[in-house]
Short mmCIF file of C-alpha atoms in Angstrom, two decimals:
data_model
loop_
_atom_site.label_atom_id
_atom_site.label_comp_id
_atom_site.label_asym_id
_atom_site.label_seq_id
_atom_site.Cartn_x
_atom_site.Cartn_y
_atom_site.Cartn_z
CA MET D 1 116.56 4.62 82.27
CA LEU D 2 113.38 6.19 81.05
CA ALA D 3 115.27 8.40 78.57
CA LEU D 4 117.17 5.33 77.27
CA SER D 5 114.02 3.39 76.97
CA VAL D 6 112.31 6.13 74.95
CA CYS D 7 115.33 6.34 72.77
CA ALA D 8 115.18 2.65 71.96
CA VAL D 9 111.52 2.89 70.98
CA ALA D 10 111.79 6.12 69.08
CA ARG D 11 114.76 5.10 66.94
CA HIS D 12 114.52 1.51 65.90
CA ALA D 13 117.65 0.13 64.24
CA SER D 14 117.23 -0.77 60.52
CA ALA D 15 115.98 -4.26 60.03
CA GLN D 16 119.16 -4.82 57.97
CA PHE D 17 121.25 -4.46 61.11
CA THR D 18 120.97 -7.01 63.87
CA PRO D 19 122.20 -7.11 67.47
CA ALA D 20 123.13 -10.86 67.25
CA LEU D 21 126.87 -10.10 67.11
CA LEU D 22 126.63 -7.96 70.23
CA GLN D 23 124.39 -10.52 72.08
CA ASN D 24 126.73 -13.50 71.53
CA ASP D 25 127.59 -14.51 75.11
CA SER D 26 130.06 -17.22 74.15
CA TYR D 27 132.16 -14.55 72.34
CA TRP D 28 131.78 -11.48 74.61
CA GLY D 29 130.85 -13.11 77.95
CA ASP D 30 134.36 -13.96 78.97
CA GLY D 31 135.26 -10.30 79.56
CA LYS D 32 138.11 -10.40 77.08
CA ALA D 33 138.52 -7.80 74.38
CA GLU D 34 139.33 -7.81 70.70
CA PHE D 35 142.48 -5.98 69.94
CA ASN D 36 142.69 -5.38 66.19
CA PHE D 37 145.98 -3.80 64.88
CA TYR D 38 145.84 -2.21 61.41
CA ASP D 39 148.53 -1.04 59.11
CA ALA D 40 147.08 2.29 58.07
CA GLN D 41 147.46 5.23 55.81
CA ILE D 42 145.27 8.05 57.13
CA ILE D 43 144.76 11.15 55.13
CA ARG D 44 145.70 14.29 56.97
CA GLU D 45 145.93 17.75 55.29
CA GLY D 46 145.52 16.08 51.93
CA GLN D 47 148.39 13.60 52.20
CA PRO D 48 148.51 9.92 53.36
CA ARG D 49 150.20 9.34 56.70
CA GLN D 50 151.66 5.91 57.50
CA CYS D 51 150.75 4.75 61.01
CA GLU D 52 149.12 2.04 63.09
CA VAL D 53 145.45 2.18 64.08
CA LEU D 54 144.11 0.13 66.97
CA HIS D 55 140.47 -0.94 67.42
CA ILE D 56 139.52 -2.35 70.77
CA ALA D 57 136.02 -3.89 71.18
CA LEU D 58 134.63 -5.38 74.29
CA ARG D 59 131.39 -5.88 76.36
CA GLU D 60 131.10 -3.96 79.63
CA PRO D 61 128.42 -2.94 82.17
CA PHE D 62 127.10 0.55 81.57
CA ASP D 63 125.41 2.91 84.01
CA PRO D 64 122.77 5.02 82.16
CA LYS D 65 122.63 7.51 85.09
CA GLN D 66 126.39 8.26 84.98
CA TRP D 67 126.87 7.45 81.28
CA VAL D 68 129.95 5.41 82.06
CA LYS D 69 131.24 1.86 82.71
CA VAL D 70 130.75 0.68 86.30
CA ASP D 71 132.89 -1.90 88.32
CA ASP D 72 129.82 -3.75 89.69
CA TRP D 73 127.74 -5.33 86.89
CA LYS D 74 125.07 -6.39 89.45
CA LYS D 75 124.34 -2.70 90.37
CA PRO D 76 120.67 -1.94 89.87
CA GLY D 77 119.86 -0.31 86.54
CA VAL D 78 123.13 -1.30 84.84
CA ILE D 79 122.81 -2.52 81.19
CA PRO D 80 125.29 -4.40 79.07
CA VAL D 81 126.90 -2.65 76.08
CA VAL D 82 129.58 -3.30 73.51
CA LYS D 83 132.15 -0.56 73.18
CA LEU D 84 134.50 0.12 70.28
CA ASN D 85 137.50 2.40 70.81
CA GLN D 86 139.20 3.63 67.66
CA ILE D 87 142.79 4.82 68.57
CA LEU D 88 144.76 6.87 66.00
CA ASN D 89 148.27 8.25 66.37
CA VAL D 90 148.88 9.95 63.06
CA PRO D 91 152.23 11.66 62.33
CA VAL D 92 151.84 14.93 60.50
CA GLY D 93 155.33 16.32 59.80
CA VAL D 94 156.96 17.40 62.93
CA TYR D 95 153.80 16.99 65.09
CA ILE D 96 151.15 14.30 65.70
CA HIS D 97 147.42 13.77 65.75
CA GLN D 98 146.35 11.70 68.73
CA GLN D 99 142.69 10.67 68.72
CA MET D 100 140.33 8.17 70.32
CA HIS D 101 136.71 7.75 69.36
CA SER D 102 134.55 5.60 71.75
CA ALA D 103 131.07 4.33 70.80
CA TYR D 104 128.64 2.36 72.97
CA TRP D 105 125.83 0.17 71.68
CA ARG D 106 123.10 -1.55 73.73
CA ILE D 107 123.19 -5.33 73.24
CA ASP D 108 119.46 -5.79 73.43
CA ASN D 109 118.66 -3.81 70.34
CA GLY D 110 121.96 -2.67 68.88
CA MET D 111 121.08 1.01 69.38
CA LEU D 112 123.88 3.56 69.84
CA LEU D 113 123.75 5.10 73.34
CA LYS D 114 126.70 7.39 73.26
CA TRP D 115 129.97 8.41 71.54
CA SER D 116 132.82 10.54 72.66
CA LEU D 117 135.92 11.90 71.01
CA THR D 118 139.22 13.11 72.38
CA HIS D 119 141.54 14.84 69.97
CA ASN D 120 144.93 16.52 70.42
CA ASP D 121 146.97 17.68 67.48
CA SER D 122 150.07 18.87 69.43
CA PHE D 123 148.55 22.45 69.55
CA GLY D 124 145.33 21.98 71.63
CA ASN D 125 142.79 19.58 72.94
CA THR D 126 139.19 18.97 71.82
CA PHE D 127 136.48 16.90 73.48
CA LYS D 128 133.07 16.03 71.86
CA GLU D 129 130.23 13.79 73.06
CA VAL D 130 126.78 12.73 72.00
CA ARG D 131 124.21 11.12 74.29
CA CYS D 132 120.79 9.79 73.29
CA PHE D 133 117.92 11.35 75.17
CA GLY D 134 114.46 10.28 73.89
CA GLN D 135 114.04 11.27 70.26
CA GLN D 136 116.98 13.63 70.38
CA LEU D 137 120.73 13.47 70.65
CA ALA D 138 122.44 15.81 73.06
CA PHE D 139 125.71 17.11 71.49
CA ASN D 140 128.24 19.02 73.41
CA TRP D 141 131.74 20.10 72.60
CA HIS D 142 134.81 21.84 74.03
CA THR D 143 137.47 22.92 71.54
CA TYR D 144 140.52 25.08 71.59
CA LEU D 145 139.35 27.04 68.57
CA GLU D 146 137.99 30.55 68.70
CA GLY D 147 134.27 30.82 68.16
CA THR D 148 133.55 27.15 69.11
CA ALA D 149 135.24 26.90 72.47
CA ASP D 150 132.20 25.45 74.26
CA GLY D 151 128.65 24.70 73.35
CA ASN D 152 125.83 22.18 73.22
CA GLU D 153 122.83 21.51 71.01
CA ASN D 154 119.98 19.02 70.48
CA ILE D 155 119.75 17.11 67.28
CA THR D 156 116.74 15.14 66.04
CA PRO D 157 118.14 12.23 63.93
CA PRO D 158 116.13 10.29 61.37
CA ALA D 159 114.84 6.89 62.36
CA ASN D 160 117.43 5.21 60.25
CA GLY D 161 120.24 7.67 61.12
CA TYR D 162 123.75 6.49 61.94
CA PHE D 163 127.16 8.14 62.39
CA TYR D 164 130.06 7.48 60.02
CA ASP D 165 132.27 6.57 62.97
CA GLU D 166 129.99 3.62 63.83
CA LEU D 167 130.75 1.93 60.63
CA PRO D 168 133.77 -0.24 61.58
CA LEU D 169 131.56 -2.25 63.93
CA ARG D 170 128.17 -1.43 62.41
CA VAL D 171 129.01 -3.17 59.18
CA ARG D 172 129.77 -6.29 61.07
CA THR D 173 126.18 -6.33 62.50
CA ILE D 174 124.51 -6.49 59.02
CA ASP D 175 122.03 -9.37 58.60
CA PHE D 176 124.00 -11.77 56.43
CA SER D 177 121.35 -14.41 56.32
CA LYS D 178 121.17 -13.68 52.55
CA PRO D 179 124.31 -13.79 50.35
CA THR D 180 123.69 -10.31 48.88
CA GLY D 181 121.62 -7.25 49.64
CA GLU D 182 121.34 -3.51 49.66
CA PHE D 183 119.43 -1.03 51.76
CA GLU D 184 119.28 2.72 52.46
CA ILE D 185 120.28 4.63 55.65
CA GLN D 186 121.15 8.12 56.65
CA ILE D 187 124.68 8.99 57.72
CA ALA D 188 126.24 11.87 59.59
CA PRO D 189 129.92 12.57 58.69
CA THR D 190 132.95 11.71 60.76
CA VAL D 191 133.68 13.72 63.93
CA ILE D 192 137.34 12.65 64.27
CA HIS D 193 138.89 16.05 64.01
CA ALA D 194 139.48 19.18 66.10
CA LYS D 195 136.62 21.37 64.92
CA LYS D 196 133.00 21.70 66.18
CA ASP D 197 130.85 19.68 63.82
CA THR D 198 127.63 20.48 62.00
CA ILE D 199 125.86 17.19 62.37
CA VAL D 200 123.68 16.57 59.32
CA PHE D 201 122.35 13.17 58.28
CA LYS D 202 122.31 12.45 54.58
CA PRO D 203 121.13 9.50 52.44
CA ALA D 204 123.54 6.59 52.03
CA LYS D 205 123.26 3.16 50.43
CA VAL D 206 124.69 -0.04 51.92
CA LYS D 207 125.45 -3.04 49.69
CA PHE D 208 126.96 -6.40 50.64
CA ASN D 209 128.15 -9.50 48.81
CA ALA D 210 129.10 -12.57 50.78
CA ARG D 211 131.53 -14.92 49.20
CA GLU D 212 133.06 -18.18 50.49
CA ARG D 213 135.69 -16.68 52.81
CA LYS D 214 134.94 -12.95 52.87
CA ILE D 215 132.13 -10.42 52.69
CA ASP D 216 132.39 -7.20 50.69
CA VAL D 217 130.47 -4.24 51.98
CA SER D 218 130.16 -0.79 50.42
CA VAL D 219 128.70 2.28 51.92
CA GLN D 220 127.93 4.97 49.32
CA HIS D 221 127.35 8.37 50.97
CA SER D 222 127.60 12.08 50.22
CA GLY D 223 131.40 12.03 50.62
CA GLY D 224 131.99 9.09 48.31
CA THR D 225 132.07 5.23 48.91
CA ASP D 226 133.73 3.41 51.75
CA ARG D 227 134.58 -0.26 51.05
CA PHE D 228 134.96 -2.90 53.83
CA VAL D 229 136.23 -6.47 53.68
CA LEU D 230 134.94 -8.69 56.46
CA ASP D 231 135.68 -12.35 57.35
CA GLY D 232 133.00 -14.55 55.88
CA ASN D 233 132.16 -16.16 59.26
CA PHE D 234 131.30 -14.92 62.70
CA PRO D 235 132.52 -12.68 64.26
CA TYR D 236 133.00 -11.05 60.87
CA LEU D 237 136.34 -9.34 61.63
CA LEU D 238 137.09 -6.18 59.71
CA ARG D 239 139.98 -7.13 57.53
CA GLU D 240 140.31 -4.07 55.34
CA TRP D 241 138.79 -0.70 55.07
CA ASN D 242 139.22 1.66 52.03
CA ALA D 243 137.66 4.97 52.91
CA ALA D 244 136.22 7.59 50.58
CA ASP D 245 138.86 10.10 51.54
CA GLY D 246 141.72 7.84 50.51
CA SER D 247 142.53 6.47 53.98
CA HIS D 248 143.21 2.72 54.14
CA LEU D 249 143.37 0.16 57.01
CA LYS D 250 144.46 -3.45 56.66
CA LEU D 251 144.43 -5.88 59.57
CA LYS D 252 147.82 -7.18 60.49
CA ASN D 253 147.03 -8.76 63.96
CA SER D 254 143.85 -9.67 65.66
CA LEU D 255 143.81 -10.81 69.38
CA LYS D 256 141.04 -11.90 71.71
CA MET D 257 142.71 -11.29 75.04
CA ASP D 258 142.63 -10.87 78.81
CA TYR D 259 144.14 -7.42 78.38
CA TRP D 260 144.40 -6.74 82.16
CA ASN D 261 147.22 -9.30 82.30
CA TYR D 262 149.27 -7.49 79.61
CA SER D 263 150.19 -4.12 81.02
CA LYS D 264 153.91 -4.48 81.66
CA ASN D 265 156.96 -3.58 79.55
CA GLY D 266 157.27 -6.07 76.80
CA ASP D 267 153.70 -7.42 77.09
CA ARG D 268 152.67 -6.22 73.66
CA GLU D 269 155.26 -8.40 72.09
CA ARG D 270 154.37 -11.27 74.38
CA ALA D 271 150.70 -11.06 73.41
CA LEU D 272 151.45 -10.82 69.70
CA LYS D 273 153.57 -14.00 69.94
CA ASN D 274 150.96 -15.97 71.92
CA PRO D 275 149.17 -18.23 69.37
CA MET D 276 146.38 -18.83 71.95
CA LEU D 277 145.24 -15.13 71.68
CA GLY D 278 145.15 -14.86 67.84
CA HIS D 279 142.13 -15.18 65.60
CA PRO D 280 142.66 -17.71 62.78
CA ASP D 281 143.50 -16.26 59.40
#
C-alpha cells in the first residue's frame, strides 16, 4: 500500500484527464461489464488483417499486495480499480496472433497501477508486465526469443507519462467540460507484440472537439496520429479508432452485461439479441 500511495503522489495524472468516469458508481457499481465488439483491420507484417477485437471494461476489487483481483471486496487493504482487457485474435496467413492486454487504473485518482500482456503467435509465448512502485515502474518480461528470454528493469516515467495501450480508455477520461481543447503528454509505444520493449516516453499532443452527438479526439505522437470517435455523452463509448499504423476499429455491438450468466454454448448470440443489454446508438 505504501508503494502505491507514493506512486499516486509522485505521478499526478494530467489535469486534462479526470477519474470521474471511473468513479461513477451508478455505471460501474452493479458489477456488470462493458463488452465492446469491434470490426477491425489490424496491421500485421505490413498488411491489414480483418478480424474482431473485443474490449472488456469493468470495476473490480484489487489487492495491492498480490497485484490481482480478489474475491472478497471487504478484505483489508483492497482498493477498487477499473480494468480494460483488449483481446485480439488476428489471422496472419496460415497462423494467428492471439493477444490480451490488461490495464488497471485506480478509481480515486485515475492512475495506472499495472498492465500485463500475453502474446502467442502460433510459434511461441510472451508475457510482459509493468507494476508501479513509487516513482518507478518495474518492467519484467518472458519471451521465446533469443537474447530477451527473461529480464527486468526499472523505468522512471515523466510526471505526465502514459502508455499508448492505455488510450482506448484514457481518451474517455478527458475533461470534456469545455467543447474543445488540447494539451501535451508523454507516450510510450505499444507493447502488444512478441518482442521485449525499449520503453521510452516521447512528447505527444492530445486535441479534442466535442460536437452534438460525438467527440473527436486526436493523439499526435512520434509514430503518427491516432484518431478516436467517442459518443458525445457519458459513458463516452469508443465508437471508432483509426490508428497511426493503419489499423482501424469500428464498434458493431456494445453490451453492459452480467457476463457470469452468459458462459454456455449459444450465449454470445443470446446476449447480442437481448435489447436490455445494449447501449443505445
